[in-house]
Tab-separated table of C-alpha atoms in Angstrom:
chain	number	residue	atom	x	y	z
R	17	MET	CA	30.122	-68.321	-34.313
R	18	GLU	CA	32.108	-68.444	-37.539
R	19	PRO	CA	31.421	-65.619	-40.021
R	20	SER	CA	30.593	-68.142	-42.752
R	21	ALA	CA	27.694	-69.550	-40.716
R	22	ALA	CA	26.583	-66.035	-39.761
R	23	TYR	CA	26.502	-64.981	-43.400
R	24	ARG	CA	24.450	-68.041	-44.328
R	25	HIS	CA	21.888	-66.993	-41.735
R	26	CYS	CA	21.734	-63.464	-43.168
R	27	GLU	CA	21.344	-64.774	-46.709
R	28	GLN	CA	18.430	-66.888	-45.514
R	29	VAL	CA	16.854	-63.754	-44.033
R	30	VAL	CA	17.217	-62.081	-47.434
R	31	ARG	CA	15.645	-65.028	-49.248
R	32	SER	CA	12.684	-65.158	-46.878
R	33	ARG	CA	12.101	-61.471	-46.110
R	34	ALA	CA	13.547	-59.323	-48.918
R	35	ARG	CA	10.814	-59.827	-51.464
R	36	ASN	CA	12.071	-57.004	-53.682
R	37	PHE	CA	15.693	-56.404	-52.681
R	38	SER	CA	16.727	-60.036	-53.067
R	39	TYR	CA	16.548	-59.819	-56.862
R	40	GLY	CA	19.253	-57.164	-56.883
R	41	ILE	CA	21.401	-58.675	-54.135
R	42	ARG	CA	21.679	-61.901	-56.142
R	43	LEU	CA	23.514	-60.007	-58.902
R	44	LEU	CA	26.484	-59.156	-56.679
R	45	PRO	CA	29.706	-61.186	-56.479
R	46	SER	CA	29.850	-63.416	-53.405
R	47	PRO	CA	31.775	-61.137	-50.987
R	48	LYS	CA	29.511	-58.167	-51.676
R	49	ARG	CA	26.402	-60.333	-51.672
R	50	ARG	CA	27.240	-61.644	-48.208
R	51	ALA	CA	28.040	-58.168	-46.876
R	52	LEU	CA	24.849	-56.607	-48.231
R	53	SER	CA	22.856	-59.533	-46.861
R	54	ALA	CA	24.276	-58.705	-43.425
R	55	VAL	CA	23.268	-55.052	-43.867
R	56	TYR	CA	19.756	-56.073	-44.874
R	57	ALA	CA	19.375	-58.595	-42.040
R	58	LEU	CA	20.335	-55.997	-39.436
R	59	ALA	CA	18.080	-53.360	-41.005
R	60	ARG	CA	15.260	-55.916	-41.042
R	61	ARG	CA	15.760	-56.570	-37.324
R	62	ILE	CA	15.563	-52.851	-36.577
R	63	ASP	CA	12.339	-52.575	-38.577
R	64	ASP	CA	10.870	-55.628	-36.866
R	65	TYR	CA	11.596	-54.212	-33.426
R	66	GLY	CA	9.866	-50.966	-34.371
R	67	ASP	CA	6.901	-52.659	-36.081
R	68	ASP	CA	6.104	-55.228	-33.387
R	69	GLU	CA	2.409	-54.450	-33.006
R	70	TYR	CA	2.024	-56.959	-30.177
R	71	SER	CA	4.384	-55.053	-27.851
R	72	PRO	CA	3.667	-51.752	-26.104
R	73	ALA	CA	5.454	-48.691	-27.418
R	74	GLU	CA	7.696	-48.495	-24.347
R	75	GLU	CA	8.946	-52.056	-24.907
R	76	ARG	CA	9.642	-51.403	-28.576
R	77	LEU	CA	11.576	-48.246	-27.752
R	78	ALA	CA	13.559	-50.122	-25.102
R	79	ALA	CA	14.369	-52.882	-27.602
R	80	LEU	CA	15.576	-50.323	-30.138
R	81	THR	CA	17.737	-48.657	-27.471
R	82	SER	CA	19.276	-52.014	-26.584
R	83	LEU	CA	19.913	-52.796	-30.248
R	84	ARG	CA	21.546	-49.394	-30.722
R	85	LYS	CA	24.031	-50.343	-28.001
R	86	ASP	CA	24.630	-53.771	-29.560
R	87	ILE	CA	25.466	-52.142	-32.887
R	88	SER	CA	27.959	-49.810	-31.213
R	89	ASP	CA	29.710	-52.899	-29.783
R	90	LEU	CA	29.411	-55.372	-32.650
R	91	ASP	CA	32.351	-57.509	-31.559
R	92	ASP	CA	30.787	-58.112	-28.123
R	93	ARG	CA	28.014	-60.376	-29.480
R	94	PRO	CA	29.854	-63.498	-30.738
R	95	ASP	CA	26.722	-65.707	-30.720
R	96	ASP	CA	24.404	-63.394	-32.675
R	97	PRO	CA	24.660	-64.349	-36.367
R	98	VAL	CA	23.447	-61.005	-37.686
R	99	LEU	CA	25.881	-58.990	-35.579
R	100	VAL	CA	28.742	-61.421	-36.253
R	101	ALA	CA	28.180	-61.102	-40.008
R	102	MET	CA	27.819	-57.323	-39.768
R	103	ALA	CA	31.051	-57.012	-37.779
R	104	ASP	CA	32.924	-59.086	-40.353
R	105	ALA	CA	31.427	-57.125	-43.252
R	106	ALA	CA	32.442	-53.842	-41.613
R	107	ARG	CA	36.036	-55.069	-41.428
R	108	ARG	CA	36.009	-55.897	-45.141
R	109	PHE	CA	34.109	-52.894	-46.518
R	110	PRO	CA	33.885	-49.178	-45.589
R	111	ILE	CA	30.323	-49.521	-44.334
R	112	PRO	CA	29.146	-46.441	-42.355
R	113	ILE	CA	27.901	-48.336	-39.304
R	114	GLU	CA	26.733	-45.087	-37.707
R	115	ALA	CA	23.954	-44.958	-40.323
R	116	PHE	CA	22.162	-47.739	-38.457
R	117	GLY	CA	21.689	-45.227	-35.641
R	118	GLU	CA	19.783	-42.968	-38.025
R	119	LEU	CA	17.649	-45.917	-39.105
R	120	ILE	CA	16.807	-46.525	-35.445
R	121	ASP	CA	15.925	-42.829	-35.103
R	122	GLY	CA	13.390	-43.239	-37.901
R	123	CYS	CA	11.894	-46.383	-36.386
R	124	GLU	CA	11.585	-44.623	-33.041
R	125	ALA	CA	9.635	-41.866	-34.814
R	126	ASP	CA	7.250	-44.549	-36.116
R	127	VAL	CA	6.762	-45.976	-32.636
R	128	ARG	CA	6.021	-42.524	-31.236
R	129	GLY	CA	3.500	-41.841	-34.011
R	130	THR	CA	5.309	-38.819	-35.408
R	131	ALA	CA	3.221	-36.810	-37.894
R	132	TYR	CA	4.621	-34.940	-40.904
R	133	GLU	CA	3.381	-31.432	-41.499
R	134	THR	CA	5.572	-30.597	-44.504
R	135	PHE	CA	7.459	-32.502	-47.149
R	136	ASP	CA	10.727	-31.462	-45.519
R	137	ASP	CA	9.526	-33.246	-42.377
R	138	LEU	CA	8.753	-36.381	-44.369
R	139	LEU	CA	12.066	-36.075	-46.208
R	140	SER	CA	13.973	-36.148	-42.928
R	141	TYR	CA	12.151	-39.346	-42.002
R	142	CYS	CA	12.833	-40.918	-45.424
R	143	ARG	CA	16.515	-40.123	-45.131
R	144	CYS	CA	16.567	-41.858	-41.742
R	145	VAL	CA	14.796	-45.054	-42.755
R	146	ALA	CA	15.856	-45.391	-46.405
R	147	GLY	CA	18.580	-42.899	-47.290
R	148	THR	CA	20.622	-44.717	-44.663
R	149	ILE	CA	20.142	-47.989	-46.560
R	150	GLY	CA	21.404	-46.281	-49.704
R	151	ARG	CA	24.529	-45.103	-47.881
R	152	LEU	CA	25.095	-48.459	-46.192
R	153	SER	CA	24.734	-50.203	-49.545
R	154	LEU	CA	27.193	-47.783	-51.117
R	155	GLY	CA	29.737	-48.836	-48.502
R	156	VAL	CA	29.444	-52.364	-49.899
R	157	PHE	CA	29.264	-51.337	-53.559
R	158	GLY	CA	32.265	-49.024	-53.436
R	159	THR	CA	32.835	-46.014	-55.658
R	160	GLY	CA	35.705	-43.936	-56.962
R	161	ASP	CA	33.848	-40.703	-56.259
R	162	PRO	CA	32.255	-40.871	-52.782
R	163	ARG	CA	31.688	-37.103	-52.625
R	164	ALA	CA	29.304	-37.341	-55.586
R	165	ALA	CA	27.967	-40.823	-54.841
R	166	VAL	CA	26.843	-40.439	-51.216
R	167	PRO	CA	24.054	-37.868	-51.803
R	168	LEU	CA	22.898	-39.809	-54.869
R	169	ALA	CA	22.680	-43.052	-52.858
R	170	ASP	CA	20.700	-41.137	-50.265
R	171	ALA	CA	18.358	-39.798	-52.975
R	172	LEU	CA	17.757	-43.278	-54.375
R	173	GLY	CA	16.828	-44.494	-50.906
R	174	VAL	CA	14.399	-41.590	-50.540
R	175	ALA	CA	12.784	-42.498	-53.881
R	176	LEU	CA	12.227	-46.078	-52.744
R	177	GLN	CA	10.747	-44.961	-49.437
R	178	LEU	CA	8.378	-42.505	-51.119
R	179	THR	CA	7.189	-45.438	-53.228
R	180	ASN	CA	6.662	-47.489	-50.074
R	181	VAL	CA	4.612	-44.659	-48.593
R	182	LEU	CA	2.352	-44.530	-51.671
R	183	ARG	CA	1.994	-48.304	-51.841
R	184	ASP	CA	0.950	-48.509	-48.180
R	185	VAL	CA	-1.363	-45.484	-47.834
R	186	ARG	CA	-4.452	-47.576	-47.069
R	187	GLU	CA	-2.657	-50.067	-44.804
R	188	ASP	CA	-1.022	-47.254	-42.851
R	189	ALA	CA	-4.302	-45.367	-42.521
R	190	GLY	CA	-5.892	-48.506	-41.125
R	191	ASN	CA	-3.157	-48.574	-38.496
R	192	GLY	CA	-3.682	-44.933	-37.624
R	193	ARG	CA	-0.611	-43.708	-39.520
R	194	VAL	CA	-0.520	-41.002	-42.188
R	195	TYR	CA	2.853	-40.336	-43.777
R	196	LEU	CA	1.756	-37.961	-46.528
R	197	PRO	CA	2.457	-34.372	-45.455
R	198	ALA	CA	-0.453	-32.496	-43.885
R	199	GLU	CA	0.244	-29.556	-46.204
R	200	ASP	CA	-0.365	-31.819	-49.224
R	201	LEU	CA	-3.577	-33.207	-47.774
R	202	ALA	CA	-4.829	-29.677	-47.210
R	203	ARG	CA	-3.812	-28.638	-50.724
R	204	PHE	CA	-5.942	-31.368	-52.295
R	205	GLY	CA	-8.738	-31.329	-49.715
R	206	CYS	CA	-8.125	-34.849	-48.419
R	207	SER	CA	-8.097	-36.321	-44.912
R	208	LEU	CA	-7.321	-40.010	-45.667
R	209	THR	CA	-10.039	-40.983	-43.194
R	210	LEU	CA	-11.459	-44.513	-43.557
R	211	ASP	CA	-15.133	-45.348	-43.132
R	212	ALA	CA	-16.493	-48.422	-41.370
R	213	THR	CA	-15.893	-50.565	-44.466
R	214	GLY	CA	-12.257	-49.513	-44.751
R	215	ARG	CA	-12.782	-47.187	-47.706
R	216	PHE	CA	-11.499	-43.635	-47.892
R	217	THR	CA	-14.146	-41.005	-47.313
R	218	ASP	CA	-12.414	-38.483	-49.585
R	219	PRO	CA	-13.818	-37.968	-53.115
R	220	PRO	CA	-11.997	-40.187	-55.639
R	221	ASP	CA	-11.057	-37.253	-57.880
R	222	ARG	CA	-9.265	-35.512	-55.015
R	223	LEU	CA	-7.509	-38.718	-53.997
R	224	GLY	CA	-6.367	-39.209	-57.579
R	225	GLU	CA	-4.929	-35.706	-57.760
R	226	LEU	CA	-3.171	-36.172	-54.428
R	227	MET	CA	-1.600	-39.464	-55.502
R	228	ARG	CA	-0.510	-38.183	-58.920
R	229	PHE	CA	1.211	-35.252	-57.232
R	230	GLN	CA	3.080	-37.641	-54.922
R	231	VAL	CA	4.030	-39.927	-57.830
R	232	GLU	CA	5.626	-37.091	-59.767
R	233	ARG	CA	7.599	-36.039	-56.710
R	234	ALA	CA	8.897	-39.594	-56.257
R	235	ARG	CA	9.864	-39.789	-59.937
R	236	ARG	CA	12.059	-36.723	-59.535
R	237	TRP	CA	13.910	-38.467	-56.710
R	238	TYR	CA	14.423	-41.530	-58.926
R	239	ASP	CA	15.804	-39.291	-61.668
R	240	THR	CA	18.319	-37.843	-59.214
R	241	GLY	CA	19.219	-41.180	-57.620
R	242	SER	CA	19.746	-42.910	-60.980
R	243	ARG	CA	22.808	-40.736	-61.500
R	244	LEU	CA	24.523	-42.998	-58.966
R	245	LEU	CA	24.707	-45.959	-61.361
R	246	PRO	CA	27.598	-44.722	-63.568
R	247	LEU	CA	29.665	-44.224	-60.389
R	248	LEU	CA	29.505	-47.943	-59.519
R	249	ASP	CA	31.172	-51.053	-60.912
R	250	ARG	CA	29.105	-53.176	-63.301
R	251	ARG	CA	27.698	-55.702	-60.831
R	252	SER	CA	26.988	-53.104	-58.151
R	253	ALA	CA	25.272	-50.887	-60.718
R	254	ALA	CA	23.152	-53.851	-61.813
R	255	CYS	CA	22.170	-54.531	-58.199
R	256	ALA	CA	21.148	-50.925	-57.578
R	257	ALA	CA	19.352	-50.755	-60.931
R	258	ALA	CA	17.381	-53.925	-60.191
R	259	MET	CA	16.285	-52.690	-56.776
R	260	SER	CA	15.272	-49.262	-58.036
R	261	GLY	CA	13.784	-50.705	-61.225
R	262	ILE	CA	11.409	-52.962	-59.307
R	263	TYR	CA	10.250	-50.102	-57.104
R	264	ARG	CA	9.905	-47.770	-60.055
R	265	ARG	CA	7.613	-50.294	-61.718
R	266	LEU	CA	5.548	-50.337	-58.537
R	267	LEU	CA	5.333	-46.569	-58.807
R	268	ASP	CA	4.246	-46.857	-62.452
R	269	ARG	CA	1.474	-49.260	-61.431
R	270	ILE	CA	0.274	-46.782	-58.837
R	271	ALA	CA	0.400	-43.949	-61.389
R	272	ALA	CA	-1.622	-45.933	-63.931
R	273	ASP	CA	-4.662	-46.012	-61.617
R	274	PRO	CA	-3.938	-44.092	-58.410
R	275	VAL	CA	-7.435	-44.449	-56.968
R	276	ALA	CA	-7.513	-48.215	-57.511
R	277	SER	CA	-4.069	-48.486	-55.912
R	278	LEU	CA	-5.588	-47.175	-52.687
R	279	ALA	CA	-7.982	-50.137	-52.527
R	280	THR	CA	-5.304	-52.832	-52.490
R	281	ARG	CA	-1.567	-53.179	-51.949
R	282	THR	CA	0.239	-52.860	-55.274
R	283	SER	CA	2.784	-55.590	-56.007
R	284	LEU	CA	4.674	-57.180	-58.887
R	285	PRO	CA	4.680	-60.887	-59.789
R	286	SER	CA	7.956	-62.770	-59.279
R	287	TRP	CA	8.532	-63.193	-63.001
R	288	GLU	CA	8.413	-59.443	-63.537
R	289	LYS	CA	10.900	-58.784	-60.735
R	290	ALA	CA	13.231	-61.397	-62.197
R	291	SER	CA	12.876	-59.796	-65.623
R	292	VAL	CA	13.861	-56.390	-64.219
R	293	ALA	CA	16.927	-57.947	-62.562
R	294	VAL	CA	18.064	-59.722	-65.739
R	295	ARG	CA	17.665	-56.566	-67.806
R	296	SER	CA	19.549	-54.555	-65.187
R	297	LEU	CA	22.523	-56.897	-65.435
R	298	GLY	CA	22.428	-56.798	-69.231
R	299	ARG	CA	22.298	-53.012	-69.353
R	300	ALA	CA	25.028	-52.394	-66.758
R	301	ARG	CA	28.194	-51.121	-68.358
């Protein structure tokens, strides 16, 4: 398969599956847009393998193991559009392919039902499933100061994942998953147990305190990660700012009414995401 056709496939994956990231990816010049689309498409495949609720855990783990091998031998899969595009992108940009292995580690933890006792435990998971995306994206963006930029890209990924965790608390609880650290639940006297109607049994005031505490923690990670933007070129900075800006607005919505956010999945309308992207491009240096 020709790389051009492979990239078109990956860009279609972005258009159909990247409901938030696509607004930032569109701001990149064509070569970087194609490369980041390949990164996203492969990351999406890893997530899909881990999240396949219709397959037993053993099958999902086996699929992730097989995909790990495929990624280590990208050039050996000439008919797989995602791997063809990723192999071509890796030849053009200094993309840390090994980071996909960490992403697989995080997805395997999800399949195994790993619990998180402390925030450091959750942080390790976030760095696997989202800090890796920050580092992979940085390989496409490029920077003149990688020593400073890499940990900041990692921090921005962590901020986005913490937002995901807060957005999906109820959905995850319904699937038997609790990502918030056990030490935080104990601190605020919450269990995140659902009753027969799908409502949390914890008192609303305690839930609100728990969520506000998590929001402030996530905001600190955004503050750290935002220091990446001046280390990027204008279009790359706009892309990163659009992605983080959309997620930060999600976080603001959660903060505005944390208890209500637990009753439904918080989202932004398309026009608001587009507005964030346009402003990000206008503000980029």
